[in-house]
Amino acid sequence: MIKDIRKSNRPVYMMGIAAKLAGMHPQTLRIYERKKLVCPQRTAGSTRLYSDKDIEMLKYIQELTRELGINLAGVKVVLELEKERSVQEDRFDQIREEMDKVREEMRQEIEEVRRQYRRELVVFPKGKLMRRY
Amino acid sequence: MIKDIRKSNRPVYMMGIAAKLAGMHPQTLRIYERKKLVCPQRTAGSTRLYSDKDIEMLKYIQELTRELGINLAGVKVVLELEKERSVQEDRFDQIREEMDKVREEMRQEIEEVRRQYRRELVVFPKGKLMRRY
DNA sequence: TACACAATTACGAGGCGTGAGGGTAT
DNA sequence: CATACCCTCACGCCTCGTAATTGTGT
């Protein structure tokens, strides 16, 4: 399976590049890190390295702050809630899938019952049915 | 069915009382109303009347702002997300209930098939089974 | 050696709670 | 007519983004 490059976790961009990609001030990225909103990897010399996923997150946080006017405490909670929601949606899909499976199993079981009775019945010349022995 | 008084929508408290009940400044309540967070009913003379539900909401918003430090724009989004979540949970319960129903229906259908075959078979003296005619 | 990063501090704009003042409903 | 409401304006605190400074990594 080929990984989606746009969402890779591989740390690649230094802070300056990341800031330009996200259209933000480098200092802002440090603030976000202190508030545990976007936490990039570090090199041995403690230089930050941002992944594409981090960049996406930065852009999304920007939407929440600039367009909706949410402060960082709010952003944190919103991100948590949306994560919970995605988990919930997964569970939802899962249970629906399970329901389809149950339907199919039940259908097959009914079929099996029918087949079993059919196997036990034989047709006699005059069109009558009898148990096989 | 007796309504839960603690969550009633009936408008009863004037602003001063509501503010005391929620432990907030009356002016704050006006701000929340302007931001469409808590919208009390009004009398003909445009005096605000808060319900118990409104008071509950005020207390909850207070938690979000004071304890979590979320600003009002954030509170608005958080409230929306939690509403969505509750809807999603309802849908979840509903589909689980539906699944139970499907199971039961299928079980009954299997039973019905068995019964039908049993009805078509009769026992002959020598223990053999035949179709009813 | 030059350039970009790390960390801290300071400043300005805006959000939010609180208070004051004048007018109106009950 | 007294009290509590209505509304608007103004002040102070806090948050957040930005800039400046000094030191370090590459």
Tab-separated table of N, CA and C in Angstrom, chain B residues 12-124:
chain	number	residue	atom	x	y	z
B	12	VAL	N	-38.625	31.795	33.411
B	12	VAL	CA	-39.085	32.176	34.740
B	12	VAL	C	-38.241	33.257	35.422
B	13	TYR	N	-36.926	33.219	35.243
B	13	TYR	CA	-36.056	34.108	35.999
B	13	TYR	C	-35.729	35.389	35.243
B	14	MET	N	-35.868	36.520	35.914
B	14	MET	CA	-35.371	37.769	35.349
B	14	MET	C	-33.847	37.744	35.413
B	15	MET	N	-33.250	38.672	34.708
B	15	MET	CA	-31.816	38.604	34.517
B	15	MET	C	-31.032	38.601	35.833
B	16	GLY	N	-31.429	39.460	36.775
B	16	GLY	CA	-30.708	39.529	38.034
B	16	GLY	C	-30.687	38.192	38.745
B	17	ILE	N	-31.842	37.553	38.804
B	17	ILE	CA	-31.943	36.245	39.447
B	17	ILE	C	-31.104	35.220	38.700
B	18	ALA	N	-31.252	35.222	37.393
B	18	ALA	CA	-30.499	34.271	36.573
B	18	ALA	C	-29.000	34.436	36.787
B	19	ALA	N	-28.571	35.692	36.823
B	19	ALA	CA	-27.145	35.965	37.016
B	19	ALA	C	-26.671	35.415	38.362
B	20	LYS	N	-27.479	35.619	39.402
B	20	LYS	CA	-27.106	35.105	40.727
B	20	LYS	C	-27.069	33.582	40.717
B	21	LEU	N	-28.082	32.967	40.101
B	21	LEU	CA	-28.141	31.502	40.055
B	21	LEU	C	-26.929	30.921	39.332
B	22	ALA	N	-26.508	31.605	38.289
B	22	ALA	CA	-25.375	31.096	37.509
B	22	ALA	C	-24.042	31.587	38.068
B	23	GLY	N	-24.111	32.533	39.015
B	23	GLY	CA	-22.876	33.071	39.582
B	23	GLY	C	-22.115	33.954	38.610
B	24	MET	N	-22.849	34.759	37.851
B	24	MET	CA	-22.192	35.593	36.854
B	24	MET	C	-22.694	37.028	36.925
B	25	HIS	N	-21.991	37.908	36.240
B	25	HIS	CA	-22.381	39.304	36.161
B	25	HIS	C	-23.527	39.449	35.161
B	26	PRO	N	-24.532	40.250	35.504
B	26	PRO	CA	-25.660	40.427	34.567
B	26	PRO	C	-25.201	40.870	33.178
B	27	GLN	N	-24.218	41.729	33.159
B	27	GLN	CA	-23.734	42.230	31.874
B	27	GLN	C	-23.194	41.098	31.003
B	28	THR	N	-22.590	40.129	31.672
B	28	THR	CA	-22.050	38.975	30.952
B	28	THR	C	-23.161	38.240	30.207
B	29	LEU	N	-24.316	38.163	30.861
B	29	LEU	CA	-25.452	37.481	30.227
B	29	LEU	C	-25.870	38.208	28.952
B	30	ARG	N	-25.770	39.525	28.979
B	30	ARG	CA	-26.121	40.292	27.770
B	30	ARG	C	-25.131	39.980	26.648
B	31	ILE	N	-23.859	39.889	27.029
B	31	ILE	CA	-22.839	39.553	26.030
B	31	ILE	C	-23.134	38.195	25.402
B	32	TYR	N	-23.448	37.215	26.244
B	32	TYR	CA	-23.719	35.868	25.737
B	32	TYR	C	-24.915	35.866	24.797
B	33	GLU	N	-25.890	36.724	25.125
B	33	GLU	CA	-27.061	36.767	24.257
B	33	GLU	C	-26.699	37.378	22.904
B	34	ARG	N	-25.875	38.430	22.939
B	34	ARG	CA	-25.479	39.054	21.679
B	34	ARG	C	-24.710	38.076	20.811
B	35	LYS	N	-23.934	37.197	21.436
B	35	LYS	CA	-23.154	36.199	20.689
B	35	LYS	C	-23.961	34.952	20.389
B	36	LYS	N	-25.242	34.980	20.700
B	36	LYS	CA	-26.132	33.854	20.387
B	36	LYS	C	-25.734	32.577	21.129
B	37	LEU	N	-25.256	32.732	22.341
B	37	LEU	CA	-24.892	31.548	23.114
B	37	LEU	C	-26.042	31.101	24.002
B	38	VAL	N	-26.649	32.049	24.697
B	38	VAL	CA	-27.836	31.764	25.504
B	38	VAL	C	-28.864	32.850	25.206
B	39	CYS	N	-29.975	32.466	24.615
B	39	CYS	CA	-30.967	33.434	24.154
B	39	CYS	C	-32.269	33.269	24.928
B	40	PRO	N	-32.436	34.043	26.023
B	40	PRO	CA	-33.636	33.935	26.842
B	40	PRO	C	-34.853	34.498	26.123
B	41	GLN	N	-36.033	34.116	26.607
B	41	GLN	CA	-37.268	34.698	26.111
B	41	GLN	C	-37.337	36.157	26.558
B	42	ARG	N	-38.313	36.869	26.003
B	42	ARG	CA	-38.504	38.259	26.430
B	42	ARG	C	-39.966	38.490	26.772
B	43	THR	N	-40.209	39.401	27.717
B	43	THR	CA	-41.579	39.825	27.975
B	43	THR	C	-41.972	40.849	26.918
B	44	ALA	N	-43.236	41.309	26.988
B	44	ALA	CA	-43.672	42.337	26.042
B	44	ALA	C	-42.805	43.587	26.186
B	45	GLY	N	-42.390	43.884	27.393
B	45	GLY	CA	-41.525	45.046	27.630
B	45	GLY	C	-40.054	44.746	27.448
B	46	SER	N	-39.758	43.627	26.782
B	46	SER	CA	-38.390	43.210	26.451
B	46	SER	C	-37.500	42.953	27.668
B	47	THR	N	-38.127	42.514	28.742
B	47	THR	CA	-37.333	42.040	29.883
B	47	THR	C	-36.979	40.572	29.660
B	48	ARG	N	-35.713	40.237	29.849
B	48	ARG	CA	-35.271	38.853	29.605
B	48	ARG	C	-35.821	37.894	30.653
B	49	LEU	N	-36.206	36.726	30.234
B	49	LEU	CA	-36.649	35.679	31.156
B	49	LEU	C	-35.888	34.387	30.856
B	50	TYR	N	-35.133	33.930	31.852
B	50	TYR	CA	-34.299	32.740	31.657
B	50	TYR	C	-34.977	31.496	32.189
B	51	SER	N	-34.830	30.392	31.488
B	51	SER	CA	-35.353	29.099	31.945
B	51	SER	C	-34.272	28.351	32.712
B	52	ASP	N	-34.677	27.245	33.339
B	52	ASP	CA	-33.683	26.421	34.041
B	52	ASP	C	-32.665	25.848	33.069
B	53	LYS	N	-33.123	25.545	31.877
B	53	LYS	CA	-32.207	25.053	30.857
B	53	LYS	C	-31.160	26.122	30.540
B	54	ASP	N	-31.631	27.355	30.443
B	54	ASP	CA	-30.697	28.461	30.200
B	54	ASP	C	-29.653	28.543	31.303
B	55	ILE	N	-30.106	28.398	32.554
B	55	ILE	CA	-29.172	28.464	33.685
B	55	ILE	C	-28.127	27.364	33.578
B	56	GLU	N	-28.578	26.156	33.247
B	56	GLU	CA	-27.654	25.046	33.067
B	56	GLU	C	-26.613	25.383	32.013
B	57	MET	N	-27.098	25.934	30.899
B	57	MET	CA	-26.200	26.294	29.806
B	57	MET	C	-25.198	27.351	30.251
B	58	LEU	N	-25.666	28.327	31.008
B	58	LEU	CA	-24.774	29.373	31.519
B	58	LEU	C	-23.659	28.759	32.369
B	59	LYS	N	-24.036	27.843	33.227
B	59	LYS	CA	-23.032	27.206	34.087
B	59	LYS	C	-22.035	26.417	33.248
B	60	TYR	N	-22.556	25.756	32.221
B	60	TYR	CA	-21.656	24.960	31.387
B	60	TYR	C	-20.687	25.849	30.612
B	61	ILE	N	-21.214	26.947	30.078
B	61	ILE	CA	-20.344	27.878	29.355
B	61	ILE	C	-19.270	28.422	30.286
B	62	GLN	N	-19.661	28.644	31.526
B	62	GLN	CA	-18.706	29.138	32.507
B	62	GLN	C	-17.550	28.152	32.692
B	63	GLU	N	-17.892	26.867	32.721
B	63	GLU	CA	-16.839	25.846	32.812
B	63	GLU	C	-15.865	25.982	31.646
B	64	LEU	N	-16.439	26.104	30.446
B	64	LEU	CA	-15.602	26.156	29.245
B	64	LEU	C	-14.701	27.380	29.257
B	65	THR	N	-15.230	28.512	29.696
B	65	THR	CA	-14.439	29.743	29.659
B	65	THR	C	-13.460	29.828	30.828
B	66	ARG	N	-13.968	29.671	32.060
B	66	ARG	CA	-13.097	29.871	33.222
B	66	ARG	C	-12.086	28.756	33.389
B	67	GLU	N	-12.575	27.516	33.329
B	67	GLU	CA	-11.672	26.402	33.646
B	67	GLU	C	-10.793	26.019	32.467
B	68	LEU	N	-11.365	26.069	31.274
B	68	LEU	CA	-10.579	25.659	30.101
B	68	LEU	C	-10.001	26.848	29.349
B	69	GLY	N	-10.476	28.047	29.658
B	69	GLY	CA	-9.917	29.236	29.007
B	69	GLY	C	-10.355	29.426	27.571
B	70	ILE	N	-11.457	28.825	27.196
B	70	ILE	CA	-11.943	28.942	25.821
B	70	ILE	C	-12.673	30.266	25.647
B	71	ASN	N	-12.437	30.950	24.548
B	71	ASN	CA	-13.173	32.194	24.293
B	71	ASN	C	-14.550	31.884	23.696
B	72	LEU	N	-15.340	32.937	23.525
B	72	LEU	CA	-16.740	32.714	23.178
B	72	LEU	C	-16.907	32.109	21.781
B	73	ALA	N	-16.029	32.498	20.845
B	73	ALA	CA	-16.067	31.885	19.514
B	73	ALA	C	-15.833	30.384	19.625
B	74	GLY	N	-14.894	30.021	20.494
B	74	GLY	CA	-14.620	28.597	20.704
B	74	GLY	C	-15.778	27.889	21.363
B	75	VAL	N	-16.380	28.545	22.353
B	75	VAL	CA	-17.527	27.957	23.045
B	75	VAL	C	-18.627	27.628	22.043
B	76	LYS	N	-18.859	28.564	21.129
B	76	LYS	CA	-19.918	28.351	20.137
B	76	LYS	C	-19.669	27.077	19.334
B	77	VAL	N	-18.448	26.923	18.863
B	77	VAL	CA	-18.125	25.736	18.062
B	77	VAL	C	-18.188	24.467	18.912
B	78	VAL	N	-17.697	24.551	20.128
B	78	VAL	CA	-17.721	23.371	21.005
B	78	VAL	C	-19.161	22.924	21.257
B	79	LEU	N	-20.033	23.886	21.507
B	79	LEU	CA	-21.437	23.540	21.734
B	79	LEU	C	-22.037	22.854	20.510
B	80	GLU	N	-21.716	23.388	19.325
B	80	GLU	CA	-22.223	22.766	18.092
B	80	GLU	C	-21.703	21.343	17.942
B	81	LEU	N	-20.418	21.168	18.191
B	81	LEU	CA	-19.825	19.840	18.032
B	81	LEU	C	-20.442	18.840	19.008
B	82	GLU	N	-20.705	19.310	20.232
B	82	GLU	CA	-21.272	18.386	21.213
B	82	GLU	C	-22.716	18.050	20.873
B	83	LYS	N	-23.395	18.990	20.275
B	83	LYS	CA	-24.751	18.698	19.813
B	83	LYS	C	-24.698	17.633	18.720
B	84	GLU	N	-23.794	17.837	17.769
B	84	GLU	CA	-23.622	16.841	16.705
B	84	GLU	C	-23.305	15.475	17.291
B	85	ARG	N	-22.452	15.479	18.310
B	85	ARG	CA	-22.079	14.206	18.909
B	85	ARG	C	-23.289	13.507	19.503
B	86	SER	N	-24.130	14.291	20.163
B	86	SER	CA	-25.293	13.663	20.788
B	86	SER	C	-26.230	13.089	19.727
B	87	VAL	N	-26.371	13.812	18.616
B	87	VAL	CA	-27.159	13.282	17.502
B	87	VAL	C	-26.555	11.972	16.998
B	88	GLN	N	-25.248	11.981	16.858
B	88	GLN	CA	-24.548	10.797	16.368
B	88	GLN	C	-24.742	9.622	17.315
B	89	GLU	N	-24.720	9.909	18.626
B	89	GLU	CA	-24.912	8.838	19.600
B	89	GLU	C	-26.326	8.272	19.509
B	90	ASP	N	-27.280	9.164	19.276
B	90	ASP	CA	-28.655	8.699	19.097
B	90	ASP	C	-28.744	7.763	17.899
B	91	ARG	N	-28.124	8.190	16.791
B	91	ARG	CA	-28.143	7.349	15.592
B	91	ARG	C	-27.491	6.005	15.876
B	92	PHE	N	-26.442	6.047	16.691
B	92	PHE	CA	-25.729	4.826	17.034
B	92	PHE	C	-26.640	3.877	17.795
B	93	ASP	N	-27.286	4.409	18.829
B	93	ASP	CA	-28.217	3.591	19.613
B	93	ASP	C	-29.302	3.025	18.717
B	94	GLN	N	-29.780	3.873	17.807
B	94	GLN	CA	-30.860	3.467	16.925
B	94	GLN	C	-30.449	2.295	16.043
B	95	ILE	N	-29.248	2.387	15.484
B	95	ILE	CA	-28.836	1.325	14.565
B	95	ILE	C	-28.560	0.047	15.328
B	96	ARG	N	-28.124	0.175	16.586
B	96	ARG	CA	-27.904	-1.031	17.381
B	96	ARG	C	-29.229	-1.707	17.693
B	97	GLU	N	-30.199	-0.877	18.008
B	97	GLU	CA	-31.537	-1.392	18.266
B	97	GLU	C	-32.078	-2.090	17.023
B	98	GLU	N	-31.853	-1.440	15.890
B	98	GLU	CA	-32.311	-2.006	14.629
B	98	GLU	C	-31.663	-3.357	14.368
B	99	MET	N	-30.385	-3.449	14.747
B	99	MET	CA	-29.675	-4.706	14.538
B	99	MET	C	-30.295	-5.807	15.381
B	100	ASP	N	-30.617	-5.484	16.642
B	100	ASP	CA	-31.281	-6.468	17.503
B	100	ASP	C	-32.596	-6.929	16.878
B	101	LYS	N	-33.297	-5.956	16.305
B	101	LYS	CA	-34.581	-6.268	15.694
B	101	LYS	C	-34.390	-7.214	14.505
B	102	VAL	N	-33.400	-6.910	13.692
B	102	VAL	CA	-33.109	-7.756	12.528
B	102	VAL	C	-32.801	-9.175	12.984
B	103	ARG	N	-31.994	-9.277	14.037
B	103	ARG	CA	-31.653	-10.610	14.576
B	103	ARG	C	-32.929	-11.358	14.950
B	104	GLU	N	-33.798	-10.667	15.656
B	104	GLU	CA	-35.029	-11.307	16.144
B	104	GLU	C	-35.924	-11.717	14.980
B	105	GLU	N	-36.053	-10.818	14.012
B	105	GLU	CA	-36.882	-11.121	12.838
B	105	GLU	C	-36.365	-12.349	12.109
B	106	MET	N	-35.066	-12.395	11.923
B	106	MET	CA	-34.448	-13.517	11.223
B	106	MET	C	-34.672	-14.815	11.996
B	107	ARG	N	-34.508	-14.703	13.313
B	107	ARG	CA	-34.701	-15.883	14.152
B	107	ARG	C	-36.125	-16.410	13.984
B	108	GLN	N	-37.067	-15.476	13.981
B	108	GLN	CA	-38.463	-15.883	13.840
B	108	GLN	C	-38.736	-16.464	12.469
B	109	GLU	N	-38.062	-15.917	11.468
B	109	GLU	CA	-38.289	-16.441	10.122
B	109	GLU	C	-37.777	-17.871	10.008
B	110	ILE	N	-36.638	-18.121	10.617
B	110	ILE	CA	-36.095	-19.483	10.637
B	110	ILE	C	-37.077	-20.420	11.328
B	111	GLU	N	-37.580	-19.946	12.449
B	111	GLU	CA	-38.542	-20.736	13.207
B	111	GLU	C	-39.765	-21.048	12.349
B	112	GLU	N	-40.180	-20.058	11.599
B	112	GLU	CA	-41.349	-20.188	10.735
B	112	GLU	C	-41.124	-21.251	9.661
B	113	VAL	N	-39.927	-21.223	9.074
B	113	VAL	CA	-39.589	-22.208	8.051
B	113	VAL	C	-39.641	-23.607	8.644
B	114	ARG	N	-39.060	-23.746	9.830
B	114	ARG	CA	-39.058	-25.063	10.492
B	114	ARG	C	-40.488	-25.534	10.731
B	115	ARG	N	-41.301	-24.594	11.247
B	115	ARG	CA	-42.665	-24.950	11.579
B	115	ARG	C	-43.434	-25.390	10.325
B	116	GLN	N	-43.192	-24.653	9.253
B	116	GLN	CA	-43.899	-24.966	8.017
B	116	GLN	C	-43.581	-26.378	7.545
B	117	TYR	N	-42.324	-26.758	7.571
B	117	TYR	CA	-41.937	-28.099	7.146
B	117	TYR	C	-42.525	-29.141	8.072
B	118	ARG	N	-42.521	-28.804	9.381
B	118	ARG	CA	-43.064	-29.747	10.341
B	118	ARG	C	-44.556	-29.974	10.068
B	119	ARG	N	-45.225	-28.905	9.688
B	119	ARG	CA	-46.641	-28.995	9.411
B	119	ARG	C	-46.920	-29.907	8.216
B	120	GLU	N	-46.004	-29.883	7.267
B	120	GLU	CA	-46.200	-30.662	6.044
B	120	GLU	C	-45.859	-32.132	6.208
B	121	LEU	N	-45.296	-32.468	7.341
B	121	LEU	CA	-44.900	-33.858	7.560
B	121	LEU	C	-45.829	-34.507	8.584
B	122	VAL	N	-46.180	-35.737	8.337
B	122	VAL	CA	-47.002	-36.465	9.306
B	122	VAL	C	-46.310	-37.773	9.669
B	123	VAL	N	-46.595	-38.226	10.847
B	123	VAL	CA	-45.958	-39.463	11.296
B	123	VAL	C	-46.857	-40.656	10.954
B	124	PHE	N	-46.297	-41.631	10.310
B	124	PHE	CA	-47.021	-42.857	9.996
B	124	PHE	C	-46.702	-43.903	11.046
